[in-house]
mmCIF file of C-alpha atoms in Angstrom:
data_model
loop_
_atom_site.group_PDB
_atom_site.id
_atom_site.type_symbol
_atom_site.label_atom_id
_atom_site.label_comp_id
_atom_site.label_asym_id
_atom_site.label_seq_id
_atom_site.Cartn_x
_atom_site.Cartn_y
_atom_site.Cartn_z
ATOM 1 C CA MET U 529 -70.717 -23.706 -3.323
ATOM 2 C CA ALA U 530 -68.490 -26.766 -3.248
ATOM 3 C CA LYS U 531 -66.474 -27.297 -0.087
ATOM 4 C CA ILE U 532 -62.892 -27.924 -1.205
ATOM 5 C CA LEU U 533 -60.155 -29.378 0.978
ATOM 6 C CA LEU U 534 -56.581 -28.436 0.045
ATOM 7 C CA THR U 535 -53.394 -30.197 1.042
ATOM 8 C CA ASN U 536 -49.920 -30.827 -0.365
ATOM 9 C CA ASP U 537 -46.594 -32.521 0.338
ATOM 10 C CA ASP U 538 -44.317 -29.447 0.180
ATOM 11 C CA GLY U 539 -45.500 -28.087 3.519
ATOM 12 C CA TRP U 540 -48.163 -25.655 4.662
ATOM 13 C CA ASP U 541 -46.183 -22.509 3.697
ATOM 14 C CA ALA U 542 -45.215 -23.652 0.170
ATOM 15 C CA PRO U 543 -45.862 -21.249 -2.741
ATOM 16 C CA GLY U 544 -47.622 -24.017 -4.663
ATOM 17 C CA LEU U 545 -50.214 -24.332 -1.909
ATOM 18 C CA ALA U 546 -50.709 -20.564 -1.929
ATOM 19 C CA ALA U 547 -51.350 -20.751 -5.682
ATOM 20 C CA LEU U 548 -53.819 -23.593 -5.128
ATOM 21 C CA LYS U 549 -55.670 -21.534 -2.513
ATOM 22 C CA GLN U 550 -56.142 -18.729 -5.046
ATOM 23 C CA LEU U 551 -57.307 -21.221 -7.665
ATOM 24 C CA ALA U 552 -59.738 -23.000 -5.361
ATOM 25 C CA SER U 553 -61.246 -19.734 -4.124
ATOM 26 C CA GLU U 554 -62.695 -19.296 -7.632
ATOM 27 C CA LEU U 555 -64.350 -22.729 -7.485
ATOM 28 C CA GLY U 556 -65.804 -22.982 -3.993
ATOM 29 C CA ASP U 557 -65.276 -22.561 -0.276
ATOM 30 C CA VAL U 558 -61.690 -23.326 0.726
ATOM 31 C CA PHE U 559 -60.579 -25.476 3.661
ATOM 32 C CA VAL U 560 -56.909 -26.281 4.251
ATOM 33 C CA LEU U 561 -55.219 -29.028 6.210
ATOM 34 C CA ALA U 562 -51.601 -29.353 5.103
ATOM 35 C CA PRO U 563 -48.481 -30.958 6.553
ATOM 36 C CA ARG U 564 -46.327 -28.810 8.812
ATOM 37 C CA ASP U 565 -43.146 -30.101 7.162
ATOM 38 C CA PRO U 566 -42.224 -31.113 3.600
ATOM 39 C CA HIS U 567 -42.943 -34.756 2.771
ATOM 40 C CA SER U 568 -41.796 -35.082 -0.833
ATOM 41 C CA TYR U 569 -41.332 -38.704 -1.908
ATOM 42 C CA ALA U 570 -43.144 -39.887 1.240
ATOM 43 C CA GLY U 571 -45.668 -41.830 -0.825
ATOM 44 C CA HIS U 572 -48.701 -43.111 1.065
ATOM 45 C CA ARG U 573 -47.011 -43.283 4.471
ATOM 46 C CA VAL U 574 -49.388 -42.714 7.392
ATOM 47 C CA THR U 575 -48.943 -42.238 11.132
ATOM 48 C CA THR U 576 -50.751 -44.567 13.529
ATOM 49 C CA ASP U 577 -48.119 -45.092 16.227
ATOM 50 C CA ALA U 578 -47.539 -41.511 17.386
ATOM 51 C CA PRO U 579 -49.695 -38.488 18.260
ATOM 52 C CA LEU U 580 -50.241 -35.787 15.668
ATOM 53 C CA GLU U 581 -50.198 -32.075 16.454
ATOM 54 C CA LEU U 582 -52.940 -30.051 14.767
ATOM 55 C CA VAL U 583 -52.595 -26.246 14.779
ATOM 56 C CA GLU U 584 -55.099 -23.744 13.371
ATOM 57 C CA THR U 585 -53.227 -21.043 11.426
ATOM 58 C CA ALA U 586 -56.303 -19.118 10.193
ATOM 59 C CA PRO U 587 -60.066 -19.746 10.020
ATOM 60 C CA ASN U 588 -60.605 -23.130 8.343
ATOM 61 C CA GLN U 589 -56.852 -23.561 7.833
ATOM 62 C CA PHE U 590 -54.736 -26.045 9.770
ATOM 63 C CA ARG U 591 -51.261 -27.530 9.723
ATOM 64 C CA LEU U 592 -50.566 -31.073 10.913
ATOM 65 C CA SER U 593 -47.389 -32.788 12.079
ATOM 66 C CA GLY U 594 -48.067 -35.669 9.712
ATOM 67 C CA THR U 595 -47.892 -36.797 6.117
ATOM 68 C CA PRO U 596 -50.147 -35.746 3.226
ATOM 69 C CA ALA U 597 -52.194 -38.939 3.613
ATOM 70 C CA ASP U 598 -52.478 -38.212 7.341
ATOM 71 C CA CYS U 599 -53.784 -34.740 6.503
ATOM 72 C CA VAL U 600 -56.562 -36.105 4.318
ATOM 73 C CA ARG U 601 -57.491 -38.753 6.886
ATOM 74 C CA VAL U 602 -57.667 -36.254 9.739
ATOM 75 C CA ALA U 603 -59.526 -33.681 7.653
ATOM 76 C CA LEU U 604 -62.206 -35.985 6.255
ATOM 77 C CA THR U 605 -62.827 -37.987 9.423
ATOM 78 C CA HIS U 606 -62.231 -35.434 12.179
ATOM 79 C CA VAL U 607 -62.036 -31.773 11.136
ATOM 80 C CA PHE U 608 -63.959 -31.234 7.866
ATOM 81 C CA PRO U 609 -66.194 -34.309 7.384
ATOM 82 C CA ASP U 610 -68.581 -32.631 4.908
ATOM 83 C CA ILE U 611 -65.964 -31.806 2.246
ATOM 84 C CA ASP U 612 -67.074 -32.211 -1.395
ATOM 85 C CA TRP U 613 -63.695 -32.241 -3.192
ATOM 86 C CA VAL U 614 -60.035 -32.721 -2.330
ATOM 87 C CA LEU U 615 -57.267 -30.915 -4.248
ATOM 88 C CA ALA U 616 -53.599 -31.727 -3.602
ATOM 89 C CA GLY U 617 -50.730 -29.516 -4.764
ATOM 90 C CA ILE U 618 -49.617 -27.564 -6.584
ATOM 91 C CA ASN U 619 -46.530 -29.735 -6.213
ATOM 92 C CA ARG U 620 -43.122 -28.256 -6.981
ATOM 93 C CA GLY U 621 -41.970 -30.851 -9.507
ATOM 94 C CA GLY U 622 -43.702 -33.301 -11.797
ATOM 95 C CA ASN U 623 -45.555 -36.398 -10.643
ATOM 96 C CA LEU U 624 -45.525 -38.478 -13.784
ATOM 97 C CA GLY U 625 -45.501 -42.210 -14.449
ATOM 98 C CA ALA U 626 -43.457 -44.028 -11.822
ATOM 99 C CA ASP U 627 -43.659 -40.950 -9.559
ATOM 100 C CA LEU U 628 -47.236 -41.966 -8.707
ATOM 101 C CA TRP U 629 -45.930 -44.546 -6.236
ATOM 102 C CA THR U 630 -43.616 -42.214 -4.306
ATOM 103 C CA SER U 631 -45.510 -38.915 -4.517
ATOM 104 C CA GLY U 632 -47.052 -37.566 -1.330
ATOM 105 C CA THR U 633 -49.214 -35.262 -3.447
ATOM 106 C CA VAL U 634 -50.766 -38.127 -5.380
ATOM 107 C CA ALA U 635 -51.074 -40.169 -2.170
ATOM 108 C CA ALA U 636 -53.255 -37.403 -0.696
ATOM 109 C CA ALA U 637 -55.635 -37.653 -3.653
ATOM 110 C CA ARG U 638 -55.551 -41.452 -3.443
ATOM 111 C CA GLU U 639 -56.436 -41.356 0.256
ATOM 112 C CA ALA U 640 -59.371 -39.081 -0.536
ATOM 113 C CA ALA U 641 -60.618 -41.569 -3.120
ATOM 114 C CA LEU U 642 -60.255 -44.388 -0.594
ATOM 115 C CA LEU U 643 -62.462 -42.366 1.761
ATOM 116 C CA GLY U 644 -65.059 -41.786 -0.934
ATOM 117 C CA LYS U 645 -64.262 -38.217 -2.010
ATOM 118 C CA PRO U 646 -63.428 -37.065 -5.556
ATOM 119 C CA ALA U 647 -59.893 -35.747 -5.762
ATOM 120 C CA ILE U 648 -57.354 -34.153 -8.081
ATOM 121 C CA ALA U 649 -53.577 -34.021 -7.659
ATOM 122 C CA VAL U 650 -51.867 -31.124 -9.456
ATOM 123 C CA SER U 651 -48.113 -30.907 -10.046
ATOM 124 C CA GLN U 652 -45.801 -28.484 -11.833
ATOM 125 C CA TYR U 653 -42.977 -30.048 -13.830
ATOM 126 C CA ILE U 654 -39.789 -27.963 -13.556
ATOM 127 C CA ARG U 655 -37.155 -27.420 -16.209
ATOM 128 C CA ARG U 656 -33.710 -26.376 -15.083
ATOM 129 C CA ASN U 657 -32.532 -22.851 -15.877
ATOM 130 C CA LEU U 658 -36.114 -21.617 -16.404
ATOM 131 C CA THR U 659 -37.784 -19.434 -13.779
ATOM 132 C CA LEU U 660 -40.941 -20.894 -12.269
ATOM 133 C CA ASP U 661 -43.942 -18.534 -12.325
ATOM 134 C CA TRP U 662 -46.566 -19.741 -9.838
ATOM 135 C CA ASP U 663 -49.139 -17.299 -11.222
ATOM 136 C CA ARG U 664 -48.760 -18.976 -14.602
ATOM 137 C CA SER U 665 -49.111 -22.378 -12.953
ATOM 138 C CA ARG U 666 -52.369 -21.260 -11.359
ATOM 139 C CA GLU U 667 -53.648 -19.858 -14.658
ATOM 140 C CA LEU U 668 -52.879 -23.112 -16.455
ATOM 141 C CA ALA U 669 -54.415 -25.293 -13.768
ATOM 142 C CA LEU U 670 -57.634 -23.359 -13.143
ATOM 143 C CA PRO U 671 -59.598 -24.278 -16.301
ATOM 144 C CA VAL U 672 -58.419 -27.882 -16.079
ATOM 145 C CA VAL U 673 -59.508 -28.284 -12.463
ATOM 146 C CA ARG U 674 -62.784 -26.485 -13.168
ATOM 147 C CA ASP U 675 -63.524 -28.876 -16.034
ATOM 148 C CA LEU U 676 -62.666 -31.980 -13.994
ATOM 149 C CA MET U 677 -64.847 -30.837 -11.100
ATOM 150 C CA ALA U 678 -67.773 -30.372 -13.511
ATOM 151 C CA ARG U 679 -67.540 -33.956 -14.773
ATOM 152 C CA PRO U 680 -69.173 -36.993 -13.167
ATOM 153 C CA SER U 681 -66.798 -38.554 -10.644
ATOM 154 C CA PRO U 682 -66.819 -42.356 -10.761
ATOM 155 C CA ALA U 683 -66.356 -43.933 -7.362
ATOM 156 C CA ARG U 684 -62.859 -45.118 -6.415
ATOM 157 C CA SER U 685 -61.074 -43.017 -9.007
ATOM 158 C CA TYR U 686 -59.160 -39.737 -8.983
ATOM 159 C CA HIS U 687 -57.222 -37.527 -11.390
ATOM 160 C CA ASN U 688 -53.550 -36.676 -11.705
ATOM 161 C CA VAL U 689 -52.714 -33.419 -13.511
ATOM 162 C CA ASN U 690 -49.228 -32.278 -14.535
ATOM 163 C CA LEU U 691 -48.407 -28.805 -15.826
ATOM 164 C CA PRO U 692 -45.546 -28.252 -18.268
ATOM 165 C CA HIS U 693 -42.844 -25.665 -17.545
ATOM 166 C CA LEU U 694 -43.280 -23.194 -20.382
ATOM 167 C CA GLU U 695 -41.226 -20.352 -21.762
ATOM 168 C CA PRO U 696 -42.874 -16.908 -21.446
ATOM 169 C CA GLY U 697 -45.543 -16.633 -24.141
ATOM 170 C CA GLU U 698 -45.405 -20.337 -25.003
ATOM 171 C CA THR U 699 -48.806 -21.984 -25.473
ATOM 172 C CA THR U 700 -49.947 -25.441 -24.447
ATOM 173 C CA GLN U 701 -52.716 -27.980 -24.935
ATOM 174 C CA VAL U 702 -54.509 -30.394 -22.625
ATOM 175 C CA ILE U 703 -53.920 -34.099 -23.251
ATOM 176 C CA GLU U 704 -55.716 -36.945 -21.492
ATOM 177 C CA CYS U 705 -53.393 -39.924 -21.410
ATOM 178 C CA GLU U 706 -52.215 -42.956 -19.498
ATOM 179 C CA PRO U 707 -49.401 -42.748 -16.943
ATOM 180 C CA ASP U 708 -46.075 -44.029 -18.223
ATOM 181 C CA ASN U 709 -45.050 -47.452 -16.950
ATOM 182 C CA GLN U 710 -41.326 -46.988 -17.536
ATOM 183 C CA PRO U 711 -38.938 -46.774 -14.542
ATOM 184 C CA LEU U 712 -37.084 -43.658 -13.541
ATOM 185 C CA ASP U 713 -33.463 -43.193 -14.570
ATOM 186 C CA VAL U 714 -32.162 -45.379 -11.743
ATOM 187 C CA ARG U 715 -28.378 -44.961 -11.520
ATOM 188 C CA TYR U 716 -26.044 -44.622 -8.552
ATOM 189 C CA ARG U 717 -22.425 -43.678 -7.932
ATOM 190 C CA THR U 718 -20.073 -44.423 -5.061
ATOM 191 C CA GLN U 719 -18.347 -41.514 -3.337
ATOM 192 C CA ASP U 720 -16.615 -41.321 0.053
ATOM 193 C CA GLY U 721 -17.843 -44.786 0.893
ATOM 194 C CA HIS U 722 -21.505 -43.899 0.294
ATOM 195 C CA ILE U 723 -23.999 -44.631 -2.474
ATOM 196 C CA HIS U 724 -25.445 -41.513 -4.153
ATOM 197 C CA TYR U 725 -28.377 -41.362 -6.545
ATOM 198 C CA ALA U 726 -27.102 -40.215 -9.946
ATOM 199 C CA GLY U 727 -30.176 -40.495 -12.152
ATOM 200 C CA SER U 728 -31.560 -37.612 -14.221
ATOM 201 C CA TYR U 729 -35.283 -36.859 -14.081
ATOM 202 C CA PRO U 730 -35.390 -35.336 -17.605
ATOM 203 C CA GLN U 731 -33.489 -38.324 -19.033
ATOM 204 C CA ARG U 732 -35.930 -40.921 -17.694
ATOM 205 C CA PRO U 733 -37.280 -43.451 -20.199
ATOM 206 C CA ARG U 734 -40.587 -42.491 -21.756
ATOM 207 C CA THR U 735 -43.331 -44.159 -23.767
ATOM 208 C CA PRO U 736 -44.671 -42.136 -26.720
ATOM 209 C CA GLY U 737 -48.100 -40.694 -26.006
ATOM 210 C CA ARG U 738 -48.054 -41.296 -22.244
ATOM 211 C CA ASP U 739 -47.837 -38.654 -19.539
ATOM 212 C CA VAL U 740 -44.040 -38.278 -19.273
ATOM 213 C CA ASP U 741 -43.655 -37.858 -23.028
ATOM 214 C CA GLN U 742 -46.575 -35.442 -23.352
ATOM 215 C CA CYS U 743 -45.704 -33.220 -20.384
ATOM 216 C CA PHE U 744 -42.028 -33.045 -21.314
ATOM 217 C CA ALA U 745 -43.166 -31.973 -24.791
ATOM 218 C CA GLY U 746 -45.126 -29.047 -23.336
ATOM 219 C CA SER U 747 -48.669 -30.348 -22.796
ATOM 220 C CA ILE U 748 -50.844 -30.326 -19.704
ATOM 221 C CA THR U 749 -51.525 -33.975 -18.941
ATOM 222 C CA ILE U 750 -54.539 -35.516 -17.224
ATOM 223 C CA SER U 751 -54.599 -39.151 -16.130
ATOM 224 C CA ARG U 752 -57.547 -40.839 -14.464
ATOM 225 C CA LEU U 753 -56.315 -43.233 -11.807
ATOM 226 C CA HIS U 754 -58.266 -46.073 -10.218
ATOM 227 C CA LEU U 755 -58.022 -47.806 -6.862
#
């Protein structure tokens, strides 16, 4: 059985991580080392100038007072050195295009690739005014992750998967595509003497056929990323 390390950037008690645990249990032996606190938009930040607190919450499951990249570093070099695969997620919110550079979820997969382990980041795009069903997210992700784990894993590469937010009964397809290279909707407003971000994630620019366009249109997207 494959030994699978799980982590995320939403924190060790996030429902997306619970869904990923259920998914991974069908694919191998599960090991968890996740951040104690949420670290959304933390990117690839790491901690080298302060001690990290590691707490075991259950057999083979730990929480760390660090970032997602810290979690992968500590797991692969100190706690679980014989891991076969690293899965990060399931993130609450998409990680598409420009998000790759700020996402803690994707950074965890990137750190795994840097340390020589195959990795997959999985994120769930969210549409406003539509209830999120984590069981559906798990069902959508499972065959995709299973397929990617069965493929050869070229060194110094990793995968980024995004799940669409579907209406009940709505079907989807799996599209392999390039990440979008358009910026986010970067707008700001001034209020009470402060600058506030005023961009809209759904209104971000998109390139036809790339991951933002495809996921927003209802497809599961897979992008292979390289170091």
